[in-house]
Coordinates of C-alpha atoms in Angstrom, one line a residue:
Chain A
X1 CA 111.4 80.5 124.2
X2 CA 112.3 84.1 125.2
X3 CA 114.7 86.0 123.0
X4 CA 117.4 87.4 125.4
X5 CA 118.9 90.9 124.9
X6 CA 121.8 91.1 122.5
X7 CA 123.9 94.2 122.3
X8 CA 124.2 95.2 118.6
X9 CA 126.8 97.6 118.9
X10 CA 129.2 95.4 120.2
X11 CA 129.7 94.7 116.4
X12 CA 132.4 97.4 115.5
X13 CA 130.9 97.9 112.0
X14 CA 127.5 98.8 113.4
X15 CA 129.0 101.0 116.1
X16 CA 130.9 103.0 113.7
X17 CA 128.0 103.3 111.3
X18 CA 126.0 104.6 114.2
X19 CA 128.7 107.0 115.7
X20 CA 129.8 108.4 112.4
X21 CA 127.7 111.4 111.4
X22 CA 127.9 110.9 107.5
X23 CA 125.9 107.8 107.1
X24 CA 122.9 109.6 109.2
X25 CA 123.3 112.8 107.3
X26 CA 123.4 111.0 104.0
X27 CA 120.0 109.3 104.8
X28 CA 118.7 112.9 106.0
X29 CA 119.6 114.3 102.7
X30 CA 117.6 111.7 100.8
X31 CA 114.8 111.9 103.1
X32 CA 114.6 115.7 103.1
X33 CA 115.1 115.7 99.4
X34 CA 112.2 113.3 99.4
X35 CA 110.1 115.3 101.9
X36 CA 110.7 118.6 100.0
X37 CA 109.5 117.2 96.8
X38 CA 106.4 115.6 98.0
X39 CA 105.6 119.2 99.3
X40 CA 106.5 120.4 95.7
X41 CA 104.4 117.8 93.9
X42 CA 101.5 118.5 96.2
X43 CA 101.4 122.5 95.5
X44 CA 102.6 121.9 91.6
X45 CA 101.5 118.4 90.6
X46 CA 98.0 117.1 89.6
X47 CA 95.4 117.6 92.0
X48 CA 94.3 113.7 91.4
X49 CA 95.5 112.3 94.8
X50 CA 96.4 108.8 93.6
X51 CA 98.6 110.2 90.4
X52 CA 100.5 112.6 92.8
X53 CA 103.8 111.9 94.3
X54 CA 103.0 113.9 97.4
X55 CA 99.9 111.7 98.3
X56 CA 101.1 108.4 97.2
X57 CA 104.6 108.4 98.6
X58 CA 103.5 109.9 101.8
X59 CA 100.3 108.1 102.7
X60 CA 100.8 104.8 100.8
X61 CA 104.6 104.2 100.6
X62 CA 105.9 106.0 103.6
X63 CA 102.9 104.8 105.7
X64 CA 103.4 101.3 104.7
X65 CA 107.1 101.4 105.9
X66 CA 106.3 103.0 109.1
X67 CA 103.2 100.9 110.3
X68 CA 104.3 97.6 109.0
X69 CA 108.0 97.6 109.4
X70 CA 109.6 100.6 111.1
X71 CA 107.5 101.0 114.2
X72 CA 106.8 97.2 115.0
X73 CA 110.6 96.3 114.7
X74 CA 112.6 99.4 115.2
X75 CA 110.3 101.5 117.5
X76 CA 111.6 105.0 116.9
X77 CA 113.7 104.2 114.0
X78 CA 111.8 106.7 111.8
X79 CA 112.4 109.4 114.0
X80 CA 116.1 108.9 113.7
X81 CA 116.0 109.8 110.0
X82 CA 113.0 111.9 110.1
X83 CA 113.7 115.0 107.8
X84 CA 111.1 117.3 109.5
X85 CA 113.6 118.7 112.6
X86 CA 116.4 119.1 110.7
X87 CA 116.4 122.5 109.1
X88 CA 115.4 123.7 112.5
X89 CA 117.7 122.0 114.2
X90 CA 120.9 123.0 112.1
X91 CA 119.7 126.5 112.6
X92 CA 119.4 125.9 116.4
X93 CA 122.9 124.5 116.5
X94 CA 124.4 126.6 113.8
X95 CA 126.0 123.5 112.3
X96 CA 125.1 120.2 110.5
X97 CA 127.9 118.2 111.6
X98 CA 129.9 118.2 115.0
X99 CA 128.9 121.1 117.5
X100 CA 130.6 124.5 116.6
X101 CA 132.8 126.3 119.0
X102 CA 130.2 128.9 120.3
X103 CA 126.5 128.5 120.2
X104 CA 124.2 130.6 118.1
X105 CA 122.1 133.2 119.9
X106 CA 118.6 132.0 119.8
X107 CA 116.2 132.2 122.6
X108 CA 116.8 128.5 123.9
X109 CA 113.9 128.5 126.1
X110 CA 112.8 125.6 128.2
X111 CA 109.4 124.1 127.3
X112 CA 106.9 124.9 129.8
X113 CA 106.5 122.4 132.6
X114 CA 102.8 122.1 132.3
X115 CA 103.3 120.9 128.5
X116 CA 105.8 118.3 129.5
X117 CA 103.3 115.8 128.3
X118 CA 101.9 114.0 125.3
X119 CA 98.5 115.7 125.4
X120 CA 99.2 118.3 122.7
X121 CA 100.3 115.3 120.7
X122 CA 97.1 113.8 121.4
X123 CA 95.4 117.0 120.1
X124 CA 97.5 117.4 117.2
X125 CA 97.0 113.8 116.1
X126 CA 93.3 113.9 116.8
X127 CA 93.0 117.1 114.6
X128 CA 95.0 115.3 111.8
X129 CA 92.6 112.4 112.1
X130 CA 89.5 114.5 111.7
X131 CA 90.6 116.3 108.8
X132 CA 92.3 112.8 107.3
X133 CA 89.8 112.1 104.7
X134 CA 90.8 115.3 103.1
X135 CA 94.5 115.4 103.8
X136 CA 94.9 112.0 102.6
X137 CA 93.2 112.7 99.3
X138 CA 94.2 116.1 98.3
X139 CA 97.5 116.9 97.4
X140 CA 97.3 120.5 98.1
X141 CA 96.2 119.9 101.5
X142 CA 99.0 117.4 102.2
X143 CA 101.5 119.7 101.0
X144 CA 99.9 122.5 103.4
X145 CA 100.1 120.0 106.3
X146 CA 103.8 119.0 105.5
X147 CA 105.0 122.5 105.2
X148 CA 103.1 123.5 108.2
X149 CA 105.0 120.6 110.1
X150 CA 108.3 121.9 108.8
X151 CA 108.0 125.5 109.5
X152 CA 106.5 124.9 113.0
X153 CA 109.6 122.6 113.7
X154 CA 111.9 125.4 112.6
X155 CA 109.9 128.0 114.7
X156 CA 110.0 125.9 117.7
X157 CA 113.6 125.1 117.3
X158 CA 114.5 129.1 117.3
X159 CA 112.1 129.5 120.5
X160 CA 112.7 126.6 122.5
X161 CA 115.9 124.4 123.3
X162 CA 116.3 120.8 121.6
X163 CA 113.6 118.9 119.7
X164 CA 110.5 120.4 121.3
X165 CA 108.2 119.7 118.2
X166 CA 109.4 116.1 117.8
X167 CA 109.1 115.6 121.8
X168 CA 105.7 117.6 122.6
X169 CA 103.9 118.5 119.2
X170 CA 104.6 116.1 116.2
X171 CA 101.3 114.1 115.7
X172 CA 103.1 111.4 114.3
X173 CA 105.7 111.0 117.2
X174 CA 103.4 110.4 119.6
X175 CA 102.1 107.3 118.4
X176 CA 105.3 106.1 117.3
X177 CA 106.5 106.6 120.9
X178 CA 103.5 104.7 122.1
X179 CA 104.0 101.5 119.9
X180 CA 107.9 101.8 120.3
X181 CA 107.4 100.2 123.5
X182 CA 106.6 97.2 121.7
X183 CA 109.6 96.9 119.5
X184 CA 112.4 94.5 119.8
X185 CA 114.9 97.1 119.8
X186 CA 116.1 99.8 122.6
X187 CA 118.8 102.3 123.4
X188 CA 120.0 101.7 126.8
X189 CA 123.0 102.4 129.1
X190 CA 125.1 99.3 130.0
X191 CA 125.9 100.2 133.5
X192 CA 123.7 102.6 135.5
X193 CA 126.3 103.0 138.0
X194 CA 128.7 104.6 135.5
X195 CA 126.0 107.3 134.5
X196 CA 125.8 108.0 138.3
X197 CA 129.3 108.6 138.8
X198 CA 129.6 110.5 135.5
X199 CA 129.9 114.2 136.6
X200 CA 129.4 116.3 133.2
X201 CA 126.6 114.1 131.9
X202 CA 127.7 115.0 128.2
X203 CA 125.0 112.7 126.8
X204 CA 122.5 115.2 128.2
X205 CA 124.4 118.6 128.3
X206 CA 126.6 117.9 125.2
X207 CA 130.3 118.1 124.7
X208 CA 132.8 118.8 121.7
X209 CA 132.0 115.1 120.6
X210 CA 128.1 115.8 120.1
X211 CA 125.2 117.5 121.0
X212 CA 123.2 117.0 124.4
X213 CA 120.3 114.8 124.0
X214 CA 117.9 116.5 121.5
X215 CA 114.9 114.6 123.0
X216 CA 115.7 116.1 126.5
X217 CA 116.0 112.5 128.1
X218 CA 118.9 111.6 130.4
X219 CA 119.9 108.2 128.9
X220 CA 121.0 106.8 132.3
X221 CA 117.3 107.2 133.5
X222 CA 115.9 105.4 130.3
X223 CA 113.2 102.8 131.4
X224 CA 111.2 102.7 128.1
X225 CA 111.6 103.7 124.5
X226 CA 108.8 106.3 124.3
X227 CA 110.5 109.3 124.5
X228 CA 114.1 108.2 123.0
X229 CA 114.5 109.3 119.4
X230 CA 117.4 107.1 118.8
X231 CA 119.3 110.2 117.1
X232 CA 122.6 108.4 118.6
X233 CA 124.0 111.6 120.2
X234 CA 124.5 109.9 123.4
X235 CA 126.6 107.1 121.6
X236 CA 128.8 110.0 120.6
X237 CA 129.1 111.9 123.5
X238 CA 129.6 109.3 126.0
X239 CA 133.2 109.1 127.3
X240 CA 132.6 105.8 128.9
X241 CA 131.3 103.7 126.1
X242 CA 128.3 103.1 128.2
X243 CA 125.4 103.2 125.6
X244 CA 124.2 100.3 123.6
X245 CA 121.9 99.5 121.0
X246 CA 120.1 96.1 122.2
X247 CA 117.6 93.6 120.6
X248 CA 115.4 92.4 123.1
X249 CA 111.9 90.7 123.6
X250 CA 109.0 92.1 122.0
X251 CA 107.0 94.6 124.3
X252 CA 109.8 94.6 126.9
X253 CA 108.6 97.9 128.1
X254 CA 105.2 96.8 128.8
X255 CA 106.2 94.8 131.6
X256 CA 106.1 98.0 133.8
X257 CA 102.6 99.3 133.4
X258 CA 102.2 103.0 132.6
X259 CA 101.0 105.6 135.3
X260 CA 100.2 108.5 132.9
X261 CA 96.9 109.5 131.7
X262 CA 98.1 111.3 128.5
X263 CA 99.7 107.9 127.6
X264 CA 96.7 106.0 128.4
X265 CA 94.7 108.4 125.9
X266 CA 97.0 108.1 123.3
X267 CA 96.4 104.4 123.3
X268 CA 92.4 105.0 123.1
X269 CA 92.8 107.6 120.5
X270 CA 95.0 105.0 118.3
X271 CA 92.5 102.3 118.9
X272 CA 89.5 104.4 118.0
X273 CA 90.8 105.9 114.9
X274 CA 92.0 102.5 113.7
X275 CA 88.3 101.3 114.1
X276 CA 86.8 104.5 112.6
X277 CA 89.4 104.5 109.6
X278 CA 88.5 100.6 109.0
X279 CA 84.7 101.8 108.7
X280 CA 85.3 105.0 106.9
X281 CA 88.0 104.0 104.7
X282 CA 87.6 100.5 103.9
X283 CA 83.9 99.9 104.5
X284 CA 81.2 100.0 101.9
X285 CA 79.5 102.9 103.4
X286 CA 79.5 105.9 101.1
X287 CA 77.6 108.4 103.2
X288 CA 80.3 107.9 105.9
X289 CA 82.8 108.7 103.6
X290 CA 81.4 111.7 102.4
X291 CA 80.6 112.8 105.7
X292 CA 84.3 112.7 106.9
X293 CA 85.3 114.3 103.6
X294 CA 82.9 117.3 103.5
X295 CA 84.8 119.4 106.1
X296 CA 82.6 122.2 107.7
X297 CA 79.4 120.3 106.7
X298 CA 76.7 119.2 108.9
X299 CA 77.6 115.9 108.1
X300 CA 81.2 116.3 109.1
X301 CA 80.4 117.9 112.3
X302 CA 78.2 114.9 113.1
X303 CA 81.0 112.6 112.1
X304 CA 83.5 114.6 114.2
X305 CA 81.2 114.4 117.2
X306 CA 80.8 110.5 116.7
X307 CA 84.8 110.4 116.2
X308 CA 85.2 112.5 119.5
X309 CA 82.5 110.5 121.5
X310 CA 83.7 107.1 120.6
X311 CA 87.7 107.6 121.1
X312 CA 87.1 110.0 124.0
X313 CA 84.2 108.7 125.5
X314 CA 82.5 105.4 124.8
X315 CA 86.1 103.5 124.4
X316 CA 87.5 104.7 127.7
X317 CA 84.0 104.4 129.3
X318 CA 83.8 100.6 128.6
X319 CA 87.6 100.1 129.4
X320 CA 87.0 101.9 132.8
X321 CA 83.9 99.7 133.6
X322 CA 86.1 96.8 132.9
X323 CA 88.6 97.9 135.1
X324 CA 86.3 98.6 137.7
X325 CA 84.9 95.1 137.4
X326 CA 88.5 93.6 137.8
X327 CA 89.0 95.5 140.7
X328 CA 86.0 94.7 142.4
X329 CA 86.6 90.9 141.5
X330 CA 90.0 91.3 143.4
X331 CA 88.9 93.8 146.2
X332 CA 91.9 96.0 146.1
X333 CA 92.4 99.4 147.4
X334 CA 94.2 100.7 144.4
X335 CA 92.8 104.0 142.8
X336 CA 90.7 103.2 139.9
X337 CA 92.6 106.0 138.0
X338 CA 96.0 104.1 138.7
X339 CA 94.5 100.7 137.8
X340 CA 93.0 102.5 134.6
X341 CA 96.4 103.9 133.3
X342 CA 98.3 100.7 134.3
X343 CA 95.9 98.4 132.2
X344 CA 95.8 101.0 129.3
X345 CA 99.2 99.6 128.6
X346 CA 97.8 96.6 127.4
X347 CA 96.2 98.3 124.6
X348 CA 99.5 99.3 123.1
X349 CA 100.0 95.9 121.1
X350 CA 96.1 95.6 120.6
X351 CA 96.3 99.1 118.8
X352 CA 99.3 98.4 117.1
X353 CA 98.0 95.2 115.6
X354 CA 94.5 97.0 114.6
X355 CA 96.7 99.6 112.6
X356 CA 98.8 96.8 110.8
X357 CA 95.7 95.1 110.0
X358 CA 94.0 98.2 108.7
X359 CA 97.1 99.1 106.7
X360 CA 97.9 95.8 105.2
X361 CA 94.3 96.6 103.3
X362 CA 94.9 100.0 102.5
X363 CA 98.4 99.4 101.4
X364 CA 98.2 96.4 99.2
X365 CA 95.0 97.7 97.2
X366 CA 96.7 101.1 96.6
X367 CA 100.5 100.0 96.2
X368 CA 99.9 99.9 92.4
X369 CA 100.0 103.6 92.4
X370 CA 103.5 104.0 93.6
X371 CA 105.1 102.6 90.5
X372 CA 103.0 105.0 88.2
X373 CA 103.6 108.0 90.3
X374 CA 107.3 107.4 90.6
X375 CA 107.4 107.6 86.9
X376 CA 105.2 110.7 86.5
X377 CA 105.2 112.5 90.0
X378 CA 103.6 115.4 89.1
X379 CA 100.9 113.9 87.0
X380 CA 102.2 115.9 84.0
X381 CA 102.5 113.2 81.8
X382 CA 106.0 112.2 82.2
X383 CA 107.3 108.4 82.2
X384 CA 110.6 108.4 83.7
X385 CA 111.1 104.7 84.3
X386 CA 108.4 103.6 81.9
X387 CA 105.9 102.5 84.7
X388 CA 103.6 105.6 84.4
X389 CA 100.8 103.7 82.3
X390 CA 100.8 100.5 84.9
X391 CA 97.1 99.7 85.4
X392 CA 95.8 99.7 88.8
X393 CA 94.9 96.4 90.4
X394 CA 95.1 95.3 94.0
X395 CA 98.0 93.1 95.2
X396 CA 97.7 89.7 97.3
X397 CA 94.0 90.0 98.1
X398 CA 93.4 86.4 98.4
X399 CA 96.1 86.5 101.4
X400 CA 94.5 89.6 102.9
X401 CA 91.8 88.3 105.1
X402 CA 93.8 85.3 106.3
X403 CA 96.7 88.0 107.1
X404 CA 94.4 90.4 109.0
X405 CA 92.9 87.7 111.0
X406 CA 96.6 86.3 111.9
X407 CA 97.3 90.0 112.9
X408 CA 94.3 90.7 114.8
X409 CA 94.1 87.2 116.8
X410 CA 97.8 87.5 117.5
X411 CA 97.5 91.1 118.6
X412 CA 94.6 89.9 121.3
X413 CA 97.0 87.1 122.3
X414 CA 99.9 89.8 123.0
X415 CA 97.4 92.0 124.6
X416 CA 96.1 89.5 127.0
X417 CA 99.5 88.7 128.1
X418 CA 100.1 92.4 128.7
X419 CA 97.3 92.9 130.4
X420 CA 97.8 89.8 132.8
X421 CA 101.4 91.2 133.5
X422 CA 99.7 94.4 134.2
X423 CA 97.2 92.7 136.5
X424 CA 99.8 91.1 138.6
X425 CA 101.7 94.4 139.1
X426 CA 98.7 96.3 140.3
X427 CA 96.9 93.1 141.7
X428 CA 93.7 93.4 140.0
X429 CA 91.9 90.7 137.7
X430 CA 92.7 91.3 134.2
X431 CA 89.9 89.1 132.9
X432 CA 87.5 91.9 132.3
X433 CA 90.1 93.9 130.3
X434 CA 90.9 90.9 128.2
X435 CA 87.1 90.6 127.5
X436 CA 87.1 94.1 126.4
X437 CA 90.1 93.3 124.1
X438 CA 88.4 90.5 122.8
X439 CA 85.0 92.3 121.9
X440 CA 87.0 95.2 120.2
X441 CA 88.9 92.6 118.4
X442 CA 85.6 91.1 117.1
X443 CA 84.4 94.5 116.1
X444 CA 87.5 95.1 114.2
X445 CA 87.2 91.6 112.4
X446 CA 83.7 92.8 111.4
X447 CA 84.8 95.9 110.0
X448 CA 87.7 94.6 108.0
X449 CA 86.4 91.2 106.9
Chain B
X1 CA 106.6 76.7 130.8
X2 CA 105.8 73.4 132.4
X3 CA 104.9 70.1 130.3
X4 CA 101.3 70.6 130.8
X5 CA 101.4 74.2 129.5
X6 CA 103.0 73.0 126.3
X7 CA 100.5 70.2 125.9
X8 CA 97.5 72.7 126.4
X9 CA 99.5 75.0 123.9
X10 CA 99.5 72.3 121.3
X11 CA 95.7 71.6 122.0
X12 CA 95.0 75.4 121.4
X13 CA 97.1 75.4 118.0
X14 CA 95.2 72.1 116.9
X15 CA 92.1 73.7 117.8
X16 CA 92.9 76.8 115.9
X17 CA 93.6 74.6 112.8
X18 CA 90.3 72.8 113.0
X19 CA 88.7 76.1 113.3
X20 CA 90.4 77.5 110.2
X21 CA 90.4 74.4 108.1
X22 CA 87.5 72.1 108.9
X23 CA 84.8 72.0 106.2
X24 CA 81.4 73.5 107.4
X25 CA 78.1 72.3 106.5
X26 CA 76.5 74.9 104.5
X27 CA 72.8 74.5 103.3
X28 CA 73.1 74.2 99.5
X29 CA 70.9 76.6 97.5
X30 CA 70.2 75.7 93.9
X31 CA 72.3 78.4 91.6
X32 CA 70.1 81.0 89.9
X33 CA 70.5 83.9 87.8
X34 CA 70.9 87.1 89.9
X35 CA 70.9 90.6 88.3
X36 CA 71.7 93.8 90.4
X37 CA 71.4 97.4 89.2
X38 CA 74.4 99.1 90.8
X39 CA 74.2 102.9 90.9
X40 CA 77.7 104.3 91.1
X41 CA 78.3 108.0 92.1
X42 CA 80.9 109.8 93.9
X43 CA 81.9 107.8 96.0
X44 CA 79.6 105.0 96.8
X45 CA 77.8 102.2 95.3
X46 CA 74.2 101.6 95.7
X47 CA 73.4 99.0 96.8
X48 CA 77.0 98.6 98.5
X49 CA 76.7 94.9 99.6
X50 CA 75.4 92.2 97.2
X51 CA 74.3 88.9 98.8
X52 CA 74.5 86.0 96.2
X53 CA 74.7 82.1 96.5
X54 CA 77.8 80.1 95.5
X55 CA 77.2 79.0 91.8
X56 CA 74.9 81.8 91.0
X57 CA 75.3 83.4 87.7
X58 CA 75.4 87.1 88.5
X59 CA 75.0 90.0 86.3
X60 CA 75.9 93.6 87.6
X61 CA 74.4 96.5 85.8
X62 CA 76.7 99.2 86.7
X63 CA 75.0 102.8 86.3
X64 CA 77.0 105.6 86.6
X65 CA 75.3 108.4 87.9
X66 CA 77.9 111.1 87.6
X67 CA 81.5 110.6 86.1
X68 CA 83.1 107.6 84.8
X69 CA 83.1 104.9 87.2
X70 CA 84.5 101.2 87.2
X71 CA 84.0 98.3 89.3
X72 CA 86.9 95.5 89.9
X73 CA 86.0 92.7 91.7
X74 CA 88.7 91.2 94.3
X75 CA 89.3 87.6 94.3
X76 CA 87.6 87.3 90.7
X77 CA 89.6 89.7 89.1
X78 CA 86.8 90.8 86.7
X79 CA 86.2 94.4 86.2
X80 CA 83.6 96.8 84.0
X81 CA 83.6 100.6 83.3
X82 CA 80.7 102.6 82.9
X83 CA 80.4 106.0 81.4
X84 CA 78.4 108.8 82.9
X85 CA 74.5 108.3 82.4
X86 CA 75.6 104.9 80.7
X87 CA 74.9 101.3 82.1
X88 CA 77.7 98.7 81.7
X89 CA 77.3 95.1 82.2
X90 CA 79.5 92.6 84.1
X91 CA 78.3 88.8 84.1
X92 CA 80.2 86.1 86.0
X93 CA 79.6 83.0 87.8
X94 CA 80.0 83.2 91.6
X95 CA 82.0 80.2 91.9
X96 CA 84.3 81.3 95.1
X97 CA 82.6 81.7 98.2
X98 CA 83.3 84.2 100.8
X99 CA 83.5 87.8 101.1
X100 CA 84.9 90.1 98.4
X101 CA 85.4 93.6 98.1
X102 CA 84.7 95.5 94.9
X103 CA 86.5 98.9 94.1
X104 CA 86.4 101.7 91.7
X105 CA 89.0 101.1 89.2
X106 CA 88.7 104.5 87.1
X107 CA 90.0 107.5 89.2
X108 CA 86.9 109.2 89.6
X109 CA 87.7 112.2 92.1
X110 CA 89.5 112.6 95.7
X111 CA 87.8 109.6 97.6
X112 CA 88.2 107.1 94.4
X113 CA 90.7 104.8 96.4
X114 CA 88.1 104.3 99.0
X115 CA 84.8 104.0 96.9
X116 CA 84.3 100.2 97.9
X117 CA 81.5 97.9 97.9
X118 CA 81.1 94.1 99.2
X119 CA 79.9 91.0 97.3
X120 CA 79.0 88.3 99.6
X121 CA 78.8 84.9 98.0
X122 CA 77.1 82.2 100.7
X123 CA 77.7 83.0 104.4
X124 CA 80.7 84.7 105.6
X125 CA 82.4 81.6 106.9
X126 CA 85.7 83.4 107.2
X127 CA 84.3 86.0 109.5
X128 CA 82.7 83.4 111.8
X129 CA 86.1 81.2 111.8
X130 CA 88.0 84.3 112.8
X131 CA 85.6 85.0 115.6
X132 CA 85.8 81.6 116.6
X133 CA 89.7 81.9 116.5
X134 CA 89.5 85.2 118.6
X135 CA 87.2 83.5 121.1
X136 CA 89.8 80.5 121.3
X137 CA 92.6 83.2 121.9
X138 CA 91.0 84.6 124.5
X139 CA 90.0 81.2 126.4
X140 CA 93.7 80.2 125.8
X141 CA 95.1 83.4 127.5
X142 CA 92.8 82.7 130.4
X143 CA 93.2 79.0 130.8
X144 CA 97.3 78.9 130.0
X145 CA 97.8 81.5 132.6
X146 CA 95.4 81.9 135.2
X147 CA 95.2 85.5 135.9
X148 CA 93.4 86.3 139.3
X149 CA 96.4 87.4 141.7
X150 CA 96.2 84.8 144.4
X151 CA 97.2 87.0 146.9
X152 CA 94.3 89.3 146.6
X153 CA 91.8 86.4 145.6
X154 CA 92.2 84.6 148.9

């Protein structure tokens, strides 16, 4: 039975909590403190990754919450509380709370039109992915990456308007946006006619009640979750109480296939990276791990070439072949490029479930480090909560294989239905795409089981 | 969904349950004593994949080639630690079938959390069951929701 949409903001408590700046500010302060602490522990703590707060809390605790809970259920919910853009945004606005009377004098430039897509995010994610063996395991490198993101966000807030870093550069924001389409939560306007009749568009331009959309989105035109950061500014500025936070069926946005190649390639990058990570980090192949870790070596260049060839070459090529066969089966005149981008939408649930399956294994086997690093965040011999000496052991490993199987097979079913809906939209048989998804699922099963 | 689709859905779930839970006939091999010399070095085991039969008495001679390494076997909960240049022994009966990861349980360097090997006890039946489930899922999608757009196909 289909779950119907239900407006959460109709409950006064929910609406007050979301409209009021204080609850969000309190969460921001906690997140910012944790973020800065992770950077500090990375720079000054032990170089042993699994004993360092920065590594353990960013790549195990935060990652677990992000990929297993936040993204699948709340979409861009993480972006609503992410600390990275805050210092820059406060500088840009000249205020932390309500808009000040006059604007601070920064450059306030528009982001170039040619870069108004997620290709740069595809690039930044790929770069992080290629160096991930080092970033994930070396506290100082994690601290450098986190600091770079923070300072880049500050710099971009000074030069450009709104949250340009989040929207166009953040390596995490790109895939959160992609997978947010599958989440059972959305921000939408209640009545589009009200937005059309609204003269000043305070949701986009700002007003004394709040800031214009930091994500450069006009809420009246929102069709999918990808680019809405759930910052709640429009909820504060709309004079007609026309903004709603709704629950909805999973993958509601995927009913209308994407037409964008940058989004299609984001899906391939994520799908390919999940498969490669499953092999590198969870597989028994030591040579592969060392190749991924030995940055600058011949083996690393080989790994890089294989990574790029797989995610940007082999996977898209096989998928293109599947789409071409589907097109040939149905004898449609639709351009292959359009069919390709439309069917790539079906890879959103598949990729998301690949990441969930990978992360289950990664997180359950490494979660024991969370308690020990909480007591001794710098690895200096502290024992703040009496948990520093907890012996490492993996959790729930007997459940791991059934859970991963359930997740991957469920992902395939979800992808199959999404491909069928895309097929109906573009009038092309989705069968070859479903077969492609089945083969990649079996490959992922082979890597994980 | 129509009654027919509900019925077919029920059949698919039933078939899925059979795939997951049905006992499979596996050629029984008399248990023997198996000894493996496993060299541990940053960040790999050699050999990384060990194959035994259910019931085998397995001894792993863990030899550390560089720093202190450990070996923790998922599912069995047994472990052993070897000092550099030394050999440590771990003996257990492989009384649980399936695929089990073994991992280094002594911090040994940057990639320590990813130093992983695999013990295969009997055939990897769960993988075959999972592949069969995947194939069933694909068939279910295609049969429950015939996909070829009629307007174009005709």
